[in-house]
Short mmCIF file of C-alpha atoms and ligand atoms in Angstrom, two decimals:
data_model
loop_
_atom_site.label_atom_id
_atom_site.label_comp_id
_atom_site.label_asym_id
_atom_site.label_seq_id
_atom_site.Cartn_x
_atom_site.Cartn_y
_atom_site.Cartn_z
CA MET E 852 -6.60 -22.28 -5.64
CA GLN E 853 -6.27 -22.10 -9.14
CA LYS E 854 -3.40 -20.71 -11.36
CA PHE E 855 -4.95 -17.47 -13.27
CA ALA E 856 -2.66 -18.11 -16.44
CA ASP E 857 -3.89 -21.99 -16.30
CA TYR E 858 -7.71 -21.27 -15.81
CA ASN E 859 -10.19 -21.82 -18.22
CA PHE E 860 -12.32 -18.62 -18.39
CA THR E 861 -14.39 -19.34 -21.40
CA GLY E 862 -18.20 -18.39 -20.89
CA LYS E 863 -17.61 -17.78 -17.12
CA ARG E 864 -18.82 -14.83 -15.38
CA VAL E 865 -15.35 -13.62 -13.91
CA LEU E 866 -16.01 -11.74 -10.68
CA VAL E 867 -12.13 -9.36 -10.44
CA ARG E 868 -11.82 -7.44 -7.12
CA VAL E 869 -9.70 -4.86 -8.11
CA ASP E 870 -8.47 -1.69 -6.41
CA PHE E 871 -9.72 1.04 -8.35
CA ASN E 872 -9.61 3.68 -5.51
CA VAL E 873 -8.40 6.47 -7.49
CA PRO E 874 -7.33 10.00 -5.98
CA PHE E 875 -9.20 13.28 -7.68
CA ASP E 876 -7.86 16.70 -7.93
CA LYS E 877 -9.04 19.29 -5.14
CA SER E 878 -11.97 20.31 -6.93
CA ASP E 879 -12.98 16.78 -7.26
CA SER E 880 -13.57 16.70 -11.02
CA PHE E 881 -10.56 14.68 -12.56
CA ILE E 882 -8.43 11.43 -11.59
CA THR E 883 -4.91 12.68 -10.94
CA ASP E 884 -3.37 9.22 -11.13
CA ASN E 885 -5.05 6.45 -12.93
CA SER E 886 -2.09 3.97 -11.91
CA ARG E 887 -4.24 1.60 -9.81
CA ILE E 888 -6.92 1.11 -12.83
CA ALA E 889 -3.75 0.81 -15.19
CA LYS E 890 -2.11 -1.90 -13.10
CA SER E 891 -5.26 -4.45 -13.10
CA VAL E 892 -5.47 -3.88 -17.05
CA PRO E 893 -3.52 -7.02 -18.19
CA THR E 894 -5.77 -8.99 -15.69
CA ILE E 895 -8.74 -7.72 -17.24
CA GLN E 896 -7.62 -8.25 -20.95
CA HIS E 897 -6.25 -11.99 -20.31
CA ILE E 898 -9.72 -12.66 -19.11
CA ALA E 899 -11.74 -10.92 -21.66
CA SER E 900 -9.49 -12.22 -24.64
CA HIS E 901 -9.84 -15.57 -23.21
CA GLY E 902 -13.59 -15.77 -23.65
CA GLY E 903 -14.42 -14.40 -19.90
CA ARG E 904 -17.06 -12.24 -18.93
CA VAL E 905 -15.65 -9.69 -16.62
CA VAL E 906 -17.45 -8.21 -13.36
CA LEU E 907 -15.12 -5.45 -11.95
CA LEU E 908 -15.91 -5.20 -8.15
CA SER E 909 -14.20 -2.18 -6.31
CA HIS E 910 -14.78 0.23 -3.40
CA MET E 911 -13.55 4.07 -3.79
CA GLY E 912 -13.03 6.49 -0.83
CA ARG E 913 -14.92 6.05 2.38
CA PRO E 914 -18.65 6.09 1.75
CA LYS E 915 -19.19 4.53 5.15
CA GLY E 916 -22.01 2.26 4.02
CA LYS E 917 -23.80 5.07 2.25
CA VAL E 918 -24.94 5.96 -1.36
CA ASP E 919 -22.28 9.01 -2.22
CA PRO E 920 -22.67 10.34 -5.84
CA LYS E 921 -19.16 11.83 -5.31
CA LEU E 922 -17.87 8.07 -4.88
CA SER E 923 -19.96 6.48 -7.54
CA LEU E 924 -17.57 4.28 -9.52
CA GLY E 925 -19.80 5.43 -12.77
CA ARG E 926 -17.51 8.51 -12.56
CA ILE E 927 -14.58 6.01 -13.53
CA VAL E 928 -16.11 4.07 -16.29
CA GLN E 929 -14.68 5.91 -19.55
CA THR E 930 -11.19 6.00 -17.65
CA VAL E 931 -11.32 2.11 -17.37
CA ALA E 932 -12.87 1.89 -20.66
CA ALA E 933 -9.99 4.06 -22.36
CA LEU E 934 -7.12 1.87 -20.47
CA VAL E 935 -8.56 -1.43 -21.15
CA GLY E 936 -9.56 -0.54 -24.89
CA LYS E 937 -12.92 -1.65 -24.82
CA HIS E 938 -16.28 -0.89 -24.03
CA VAL E 939 -17.52 -1.04 -20.09
CA ASN E 940 -20.78 -1.39 -18.99
CA PHE E 941 -21.89 -0.49 -15.45
CA CYS E 942 -24.61 -1.29 -12.96
CA ASP E 943 -25.46 0.88 -10.06
CA ASP E 944 -25.34 -1.59 -7.31
CA CYS E 945 -22.64 -4.28 -6.62
CA ILE E 946 -25.60 -7.02 -5.40
CA GLY E 947 -29.34 -7.77 -6.12
CA GLU E 948 -31.50 -8.64 -8.97
CA LYS E 949 -30.41 -5.92 -11.00
CA ALA E 950 -26.87 -6.93 -10.66
CA VAL E 951 -27.08 -10.12 -11.17
CA GLU E 952 -29.16 -9.52 -14.46
CA ALA E 953 -26.72 -7.43 -15.53
CA THR E 954 -23.87 -10.19 -15.59
CA LYS E 955 -26.04 -12.56 -16.89
CA LYS E 956 -26.54 -10.32 -19.81
CA LEU E 957 -22.37 -10.17 -20.47
CA GLN E 958 -21.33 -12.24 -23.58
CA ASN E 959 -17.80 -13.63 -23.69
CA GLY E 960 -15.28 -10.81 -23.61
CA GLU E 961 -17.28 -8.15 -22.37
CA ILE E 962 -16.88 -6.01 -19.38
CA LEU E 963 -19.16 -4.81 -16.45
CA LEU E 964 -18.27 -2.56 -13.67
CA LEU E 965 -20.40 -2.93 -10.32
CA GLU E 966 -21.14 -0.13 -8.21
CA ASN E 967 -18.96 0.94 -5.34
CA VAL E 968 -18.91 -2.00 -2.83
CA ARG E 969 -18.45 0.00 0.09
CA PHE E 970 -21.87 1.70 -0.63
CA HIS E 971 -23.08 -1.21 1.78
CA ALA E 972 -21.58 -1.17 5.27
CA GLU E 973 -21.54 -5.02 5.23
CA ASP E 974 -18.24 -5.14 2.63
CA GLU E 975 -15.97 -3.52 5.84
CA GLY E 976 -18.19 -4.59 8.56
CA LYS E 977 -16.93 -2.14 11.15
CA VAL E 978 -18.57 -1.77 14.33
CA LYS E 979 -17.72 0.82 17.21
CA GLN E 980 -18.24 0.03 20.73
CA LYS E 981 -21.04 2.87 21.67
CA GLU E 982 -20.65 5.02 25.20
CA GLY E 983 -22.22 2.92 28.04
CA GLU E 984 -22.80 0.02 26.12
CA SER E 985 -21.77 -3.52 28.00
CA ASP E 986 -19.09 -5.66 26.46
CA ALA E 987 -21.68 -8.30 26.20
CA ASP E 988 -24.18 -6.21 23.99
CA TYR E 989 -21.02 -5.10 21.76
CA GLN E 990 -20.05 -8.74 21.13
CA VAL E 991 -23.67 -9.72 20.26
CA ARG E 992 -23.80 -6.47 17.42
CA LYS E 993 -19.97 -7.47 16.36
CA GLN E 994 -21.20 -11.17 15.68
CA ALA E 995 -24.34 -10.11 13.76
CA MET E 996 -22.34 -7.64 11.75
CA LYS E 997 -19.91 -10.68 10.68
CA ASP E 998 -23.12 -12.90 10.05
CA ALA E 999 -24.31 -10.07 7.86
CA GLN E 1000 -20.98 -9.72 6.03
CA LEU E 1001 -20.97 -13.02 5.23
CA ALA E 1002 -24.50 -12.97 3.93
CA PHE E 1003 -23.04 -9.85 1.89
CA ALA E 1004 -20.25 -11.86 0.24
CA ALA E 1005 -22.90 -14.66 -0.44
CA GLN E 1006 -24.62 -12.16 -2.34
CA LEU E 1007 -21.88 -10.40 -4.34
CA ALA E 1008 -20.72 -14.00 -5.10
CA GLU E 1009 -23.79 -14.50 -7.13
CA CYS E 1010 -22.20 -12.10 -9.60
CA GLY E 1011 -19.74 -14.57 -10.79
CA ASP E 1012 -18.81 -18.33 -11.39
CA CYS E 1013 -15.07 -17.78 -10.44
CA PHE E 1014 -13.24 -15.27 -8.07
CA VAL E 1015 -10.03 -13.21 -8.95
CA ASN E 1016 -8.57 -11.13 -6.91
CA ASP E 1017 -6.33 -8.59 -8.07
CA ALA E 1018 -6.75 -5.71 -5.23
CA PHE E 1019 -3.45 -6.06 -3.69
CA GLY E 1020 -3.95 -2.21 -2.28
CA ALA E 1021 -7.05 -3.97 0.04
CA ALA E 1022 -5.32 -7.12 0.64
CA HIS E 1023 -4.79 -6.32 4.21
CA ARG E 1024 -8.52 -5.77 4.96
CA ALA E 1025 -10.78 -8.62 6.06
CA HIS E 1026 -13.71 -7.39 4.24
CA ALA E 1027 -16.57 -9.15 2.43
CA SER E 1028 -14.97 -8.40 -1.01
CA THR E 1029 -11.58 -8.86 -0.24
CA SER E 1030 -11.87 -11.81 1.94
CA PHE E 1031 -14.95 -13.50 2.88
CA ILE E 1032 -16.35 -13.96 -0.67
CA ALA E 1033 -13.38 -16.37 -1.58
CA SER E 1034 -14.87 -19.20 0.53
CA TYR E 1035 -17.96 -19.27 -2.09
CA PHE E 1036 -15.47 -20.20 -4.75
CA PRO E 1037 -13.65 -23.23 -3.13
CA ASN E 1038 -12.51 -24.66 -6.15
CA ASP E 1039 -12.39 -21.00 -8.51
CA LYS E 1040 -10.70 -19.12 -6.74
CA MET E 1041 -7.16 -17.37 -7.57
CA PHE E 1042 -4.94 -14.25 -7.65
CA GLY E 1043 -4.97 -12.04 -10.90
CA LEU E 1044 -1.44 -10.65 -12.72
CA LEU E 1045 -0.94 -7.43 -10.52
CA MET E 1046 -1.54 -9.72 -7.25
CA GLU E 1047 0.73 -12.31 -8.55
CA ALA E 1048 3.31 -9.90 -9.48
CA GLU E 1049 3.11 -7.94 -6.11
CA LEU E 1050 3.61 -11.31 -4.02
CA GLU E 1051 6.02 -12.25 -6.48
CA ALA E 1052 8.16 -9.03 -5.64
CA LEU E 1053 7.79 -9.28 -2.03
CA SER E 1054 9.20 -12.78 -2.05
CA HIS E 1055 12.26 -11.18 -3.78
CA VAL E 1056 12.94 -9.33 -0.57
CA VAL E 1057 11.41 -12.03 2.08
CA GLU E 1058 11.60 -15.43 1.27
CA HIS E 1059 14.80 -15.27 -1.09
CA PRO E 1060 16.49 -12.32 -1.30
CA GLN E 1061 20.24 -12.03 -2.36
CA HIS E 1062 22.36 -10.37 -0.04
CA PRO E 1063 23.19 -7.95 1.31
CA LEU E 1064 19.68 -6.68 2.12
CA LEU E 1065 19.22 -3.33 2.94
CA ALA E 1066 15.87 -1.73 3.94
CA ILE E 1067 15.58 2.07 3.47
CA MET E 1068 12.77 3.36 6.30
CA GLY E 1069 11.83 6.93 6.19
CA GLY E 1070 8.77 8.73 7.14
CA ALA E 1071 7.63 10.93 10.24
CA LYS E 1072 7.32 8.76 12.85
CA VAL E 1073 8.80 5.67 14.80
CA SER E 1074 5.59 4.76 16.53
CA ASP E 1075 4.07 3.93 13.08
CA LYS E 1076 7.03 1.85 12.14
CA ILE E 1077 8.14 -0.09 15.38
CA LEU E 1078 6.57 -3.25 14.42
CA LEU E 1079 7.99 -3.00 10.68
CA ILE E 1080 11.54 -2.06 11.89
CA GLU E 1081 11.77 -4.85 14.47
CA ASN E 1082 10.63 -7.42 12.04
CA LEU E 1083 12.85 -6.25 9.42
CA LEU E 1084 15.80 -6.51 11.91
CA GLU E 1085 15.26 -10.36 11.71
CA ARG E 1086 15.97 -10.44 8.23
CA VAL E 1087 18.06 -7.34 6.96
CA ASP E 1088 22.06 -6.69 6.61
CA LYS E 1089 22.11 -3.31 6.83
CA LEU E 1090 19.22 -0.86 7.62
CA ILE E 1091 19.00 3.18 6.88
CA ILE E 1092 16.66 5.11 8.89
CA GLY E 1093 15.71 8.50 7.67
CA GLY E 1094 13.04 11.32 7.72
CA GLY E 1095 11.72 12.33 11.11
CA MET E 1096 12.13 9.36 12.81
CA THR E 1097 16.00 9.89 12.77
CA TYR E 1098 15.28 12.26 15.75
CA THR E 1099 14.06 9.81 18.06
CA PHE E 1100 16.97 7.85 17.69
CA VAL E 1101 19.55 10.79 17.71
CA ARG E 1102 18.26 11.96 21.10
CA ALA E 1103 17.90 8.22 22.39
CA MET E 1104 21.77 8.53 21.43
CA GLY E 1105 22.10 11.63 23.56
CA GLY E 1106 22.45 13.99 20.52
CA HIS E 1107 20.90 17.64 20.46
CA THR E 1108 17.90 17.80 18.12
CA GLY E 1109 16.56 21.44 18.25
CA ASN E 1110 12.97 21.69 17.29
CA SER E 1111 12.73 18.45 15.07
CA LEU E 1112 10.34 16.19 15.14
CA CYS E 1113 11.10 13.88 18.34
CA GLU E 1114 8.80 11.37 20.13
CA GLU E 1115 9.89 11.72 23.57
CA ASP E 1116 7.91 8.70 24.62
CA ARG E 1117 9.62 6.48 22.07
CA LEU E 1118 12.91 6.96 23.36
CA ASP E 1119 13.15 3.51 25.08
CA VAL E 1120 11.84 1.91 21.98
CA ALA E 1121 14.56 3.43 19.86
CA ARG E 1122 17.29 2.59 22.33
CA SER E 1123 15.90 -0.97 22.18
CA ILE E 1124 15.82 -0.90 18.45
CA LEU E 1125 19.32 0.19 18.18
CA GLU E 1126 20.78 -2.55 20.91
CA LYS E 1127 18.73 -5.42 18.86
CA ALA E 1128 20.63 -4.34 15.94
CA LYS E 1129 23.81 -4.66 17.36
CA ALA E 1130 22.92 -7.91 18.95
CA LYS E 1131 21.96 -9.05 15.56
CA GLY E 1132 24.84 -7.63 13.56
CA VAL E 1133 22.65 -5.50 11.52
CA GLU E 1134 24.43 -2.55 10.64
CA LEU E 1135 21.93 0.25 11.37
CA LEU E 1136 22.76 3.63 9.60
CA LEU E 1137 21.25 7.04 10.43
CA PRO E 1138 21.98 10.35 8.34
CA VAL E 1139 25.42 12.09 9.82
CA ASP E 1140 24.04 15.60 8.71
CA ALA E 1141 20.88 17.45 8.33
CA VAL E 1142 19.25 20.19 6.28
CA ASN E 1143 17.52 22.40 9.13
CA ALA E 1144 14.80 25.09 8.75
CA ASP E 1145 14.09 27.70 11.35
CA LYS E 1146 10.26 26.73 10.61
CA PHE E 1147 8.11 24.39 8.95
CA ASP E 1148 7.89 26.12 5.78
CA PRO E 1149 8.99 26.19 2.38
CA GLU E 1150 10.23 30.08 2.51
CA ALA E 1151 12.07 29.07 5.89
CA GLN E 1152 15.41 30.21 6.28
CA CYS E 1153 17.89 26.86 5.93
CA CYS E 1154 21.30 25.99 7.68
CA SER E 1155 23.35 22.67 7.61
CA SER E 1156 24.47 20.95 10.80
CA PRO E 1157 25.61 17.58 11.78
CA VAL E 1158 22.61 15.50 12.43
CA ASP E 1159 23.18 15.35 16.41
CA ALA E 1160 23.67 19.01 16.63
CA THR E 1161 20.72 20.81 15.70
CA PRO E 1162 20.80 24.42 16.71
CA ASP E 1163 18.43 25.54 19.21
CA GLY E 1164 15.15 26.89 17.28
CA TRP E 1165 15.99 24.56 14.40
CA MET E 1166 14.46 21.76 13.04
CA GLY E 1167 15.75 18.97 10.92
CA LEU E 1168 13.96 18.90 7.49
CA ASP E 1169 16.15 16.72 5.21
CA ILE E 1170 19.29 14.73 5.31
CA GLY E 1171 22.33 16.61 4.13
CA LYS E 1172 24.91 16.12 1.51
CA GLU E 1173 27.29 13.71 3.31
CA SER E 1174 24.19 11.58 4.44
CA ARG E 1175 23.37 11.45 0.73
CA LYS E 1176 26.94 10.40 -0.10
CA LEU E 1177 26.91 7.78 2.62
CA PHE E 1178 23.52 6.28 1.60
CA HIS E 1179 24.26 6.31 -2.26
CA SER E 1180 27.49 4.02 -1.31
CA LYS E 1181 25.50 1.58 0.83
CA ILE E 1182 22.69 1.46 -1.51
CA MET E 1183 25.46 0.56 -4.42
CA GLU E 1184 27.10 -2.21 -2.03
CA SER E 1185 23.36 -4.00 -1.60
CA LYS E 1186 22.00 -6.85 -3.85
CA THR E 1187 18.58 -6.38 -2.48
CA ILE E 1188 17.10 -2.93 -1.49
CA LEU E 1189 13.81 -2.18 0.03
CA TRP E 1190 12.39 1.40 0.27
CA ASN E 1191 9.78 2.58 2.15
CA GLY E 1192 9.08 6.45 3.53
CA PRO E 1193 10.60 9.95 2.40
CA MET E 1194 14.10 10.90 4.09
CA GLY E 1195 12.63 14.51 4.53
CA VAL E 1196 9.45 16.78 3.98
CA PHE E 1197 10.00 16.27 0.38
CA GLU E 1198 6.52 18.25 -0.18
CA MET E 1199 8.40 21.23 0.06
CA LYS E 1200 11.51 21.84 -2.47
CA PRO E 1201 13.92 23.11 -0.34
CA PHE E 1202 13.75 19.66 1.72
CA SER E 1203 13.24 17.44 -1.29
CA GLU E 1204 16.90 16.75 -2.53
CA GLY E 1205 17.63 13.91 0.07
CA THR E 1206 14.72 11.86 -1.10
CA PHE E 1207 15.26 12.32 -4.78
CA ALA E 1208 19.02 11.27 -3.98
CA VAL E 1209 17.89 8.22 -2.75
CA ALA E 1210 15.47 7.35 -5.44
CA GLU E 1211 18.20 8.35 -8.08
CA ALA E 1212 20.74 5.78 -6.29
CA LEU E 1213 18.10 2.96 -6.13
CA ALA E 1214 17.84 3.71 -10.00
CA ASP E 1215 21.69 3.16 -10.24
CA ALA E 1216 21.84 0.21 -7.88
CA THR E 1217 18.99 -1.59 -10.09
CA ALA E 1218 21.17 -0.65 -13.65
CA ASN E 1219 24.18 -2.43 -11.08
CA GLY E 1220 22.07 -5.37 -11.04
CA ALA E 1221 20.53 -4.97 -7.82
CA TYR E 1222 16.82 -5.99 -6.92
CA THR E 1223 14.94 -3.06 -5.76
CA LEU E 1224 11.47 -2.58 -4.20
CA VAL E 1225 9.76 0.75 -3.46
CA GLY E 1226 6.33 0.91 -1.61
CA GLY E 1227 4.39 3.66 0.17
CA GLY E 1228 2.72 6.55 -1.28
CA ASP E 1229 5.16 8.91 -0.71
CA SER E 1230 8.03 7.17 -1.74
CA VAL E 1231 6.13 6.23 -4.81
CA ALA E 1232 5.20 9.69 -5.40
CA ALA E 1233 9.07 10.98 -4.74
CA LEU E 1234 10.35 8.24 -7.20
CA LYS E 1235 7.53 9.52 -10.01
CA VAL E 1236 8.83 13.17 -9.52
CA ALA E 1237 12.51 12.12 -9.91
CA GLY E 1238 11.64 9.95 -13.11
CA CYS E 1239 12.82 7.12 -11.57
CA GLU E 1240 9.56 4.97 -12.08
CA ASN E 1241 10.77 2.78 -14.57
CA ARG E 1242 14.31 2.42 -13.29
CA VAL E 1243 13.90 0.23 -10.16
CA SER E 1244 12.57 -3.52 -10.10
CA TYR E 1245 9.15 -3.32 -8.76
CA VAL E 1246 6.94 -0.26 -7.61
CA SER E 1247 4.14 -1.58 -4.89
CA THR E 1248 0.60 -0.63 -5.69
CA GLY E 1249 -0.53 -1.50 -2.02
CA GLY E 1250 1.75 0.70 1.00
CA GLY E 1251 -0.43 -0.58 3.73
CA ALA E 1252 -0.71 -4.00 2.48
CA MET E 1253 2.81 -4.40 1.84
CA LEU E 1254 3.90 -2.98 5.07
CA GLU E 1255 1.42 -5.18 7.05
CA TYR E 1256 3.17 -8.20 5.06
CA LEU E 1257 6.51 -6.80 5.71
CA GLU E 1258 5.52 -6.59 9.67
CA GLY E 1259 5.09 -10.38 9.39
CA LYS E 1260 1.27 -10.37 9.42
CA LYS E 1261 -0.82 -12.68 7.42
CA LEU E 1262 -2.94 -10.68 4.63
CA PRO E 1263 -6.73 -11.84 4.91
CA GLY E 1264 -6.94 -11.25 0.92
CA VAL E 1265 -4.19 -13.36 0.21
CA GLU E 1266 -4.87 -16.11 2.87
CA ALA E 1267 -8.40 -16.38 1.60
CA ILE E 1268 -7.15 -17.34 -1.87
CA LEU E 1269 -4.57 -19.77 -0.43
CA HIS E 1270 -6.65 -21.83 2.10
P1 AMP I 2049 4.92 8.50 6.82
O1 AMP I 2049 3.37 8.50 6.31
O2 AMP I 2049 5.07 8.01 8.26
O3 AMP I 2049 5.54 7.66 5.91
O4 AMP I 2049 5.42 9.88 6.64
C1 AMP I 2049 5.40 10.81 5.62
C2 AMP I 2049 5.73 12.12 6.08
O5 AMP I 2049 6.86 12.07 6.91
C3 AMP I 2049 5.97 12.93 4.93
O6 AMP I 2049 4.64 13.74 4.65
C4 AMP I 2049 7.25 13.92 5.30
O7 AMP I 2049 7.02 15.12 4.84
C5 AMP I 2049 7.26 13.60 6.66
N1 AMP I 2049 8.89 13.72 6.99
C6 AMP I 2049 9.77 13.35 6.57
N2 AMP I 2049 10.88 13.57 7.12
C7 AMP I 2049 10.64 14.68 8.08
C8 AMP I 2049 11.18 15.44 9.05
N3 AMP I 2049 12.49 15.37 9.20
N4 AMP I 2049 10.60 15.86 9.91
C9 AMP I 2049 9.08 16.33 9.99
N5 AMP I 2049 8.13 15.44 8.74
C10 AMP I 2049 8.89 14.89 8.04
#
């Protein structure tokens, strides 16, 4: 592996895997959030200003191996050019003679964006067992797809003389363009600046955190976050659990949860997490009170109650005032804080205050010298609305990748560069 800052890019075609999977508005006419592109701009500008010939490779959406004009990266060329501050060329494929020719025409400092890599099924390499298909036949098809993925990665590799992976958002995928491709550049592969920053932020929390280390987990379901919570219990001093997950824990402890979201089949899991926390000496905190609604609707009637005494017919949709105070004080006494997942149904205004209060508390803790890392689409969106995006230490661009890393899994996109 090479170090990005030390690498000599001059005259080289630098194949950069970026994550330009940007969201479009409901009418599908304009980009609603270009931050994924913006975050890779320093990497692109560094290569271009050091004489490299930048070849950008990305996926967008889920075209499932077919050409779909709505998911063409041609739609974002002008946005990329505006953010980078330079003309950006476009080629309507990412492999083959045309693509390779386009990369060879580049002059030092020029930029080329290749077409959506997922227009080719070999990038993801998904194979599903068909109904009635024998295991043996399925294995044969799986192996054939793996071979095709490697061959596809080799074709992609013809578009560059070296490889930079800057797509943290896709690092948890073992795809041709994120992982297999790196093996074709054994001496010329490296992380880009965004990827370096993401890994550095994670190491602040996982490798060498300052204690007390607090994790705040929110969101809907315990079942989605079991592995994560169990792994975090090995590392953190305190763990706050909020959002819909709260009620499975409350019920496991014998509380009354009314119509709140509760996973009956996960009560044992919640109990074992509570026991594990106790055994490890981790302070596990749940909300103490809640804002309840008589229906799942922004126009619902609201009332407050202790979190373990939701009235019959009502559902808890946000943490209450006492919980906000409690969480604020726990956040302020911590030196390293990780936040993933909203405290309530923050998409509806009456149930957004608890999530915004946590965003504000994180900003206060950061100003107080704590290291704060926020990841996951919902928490990042809440942070932005609360105006706290630039008041925390690091906002991760890759929710899924960050969570898998924190679950203790190896990220294929990272491993392929390291080894
Ligand atoms: P996740 O994708 O697991 O992080 O969950 C995020 C979703 O959890 C958001 O859409 C929230 O609206 C939802 N959520 C948070 N708190 C609650 C709650 N108390 N009841 C139901 N849904 C919730």
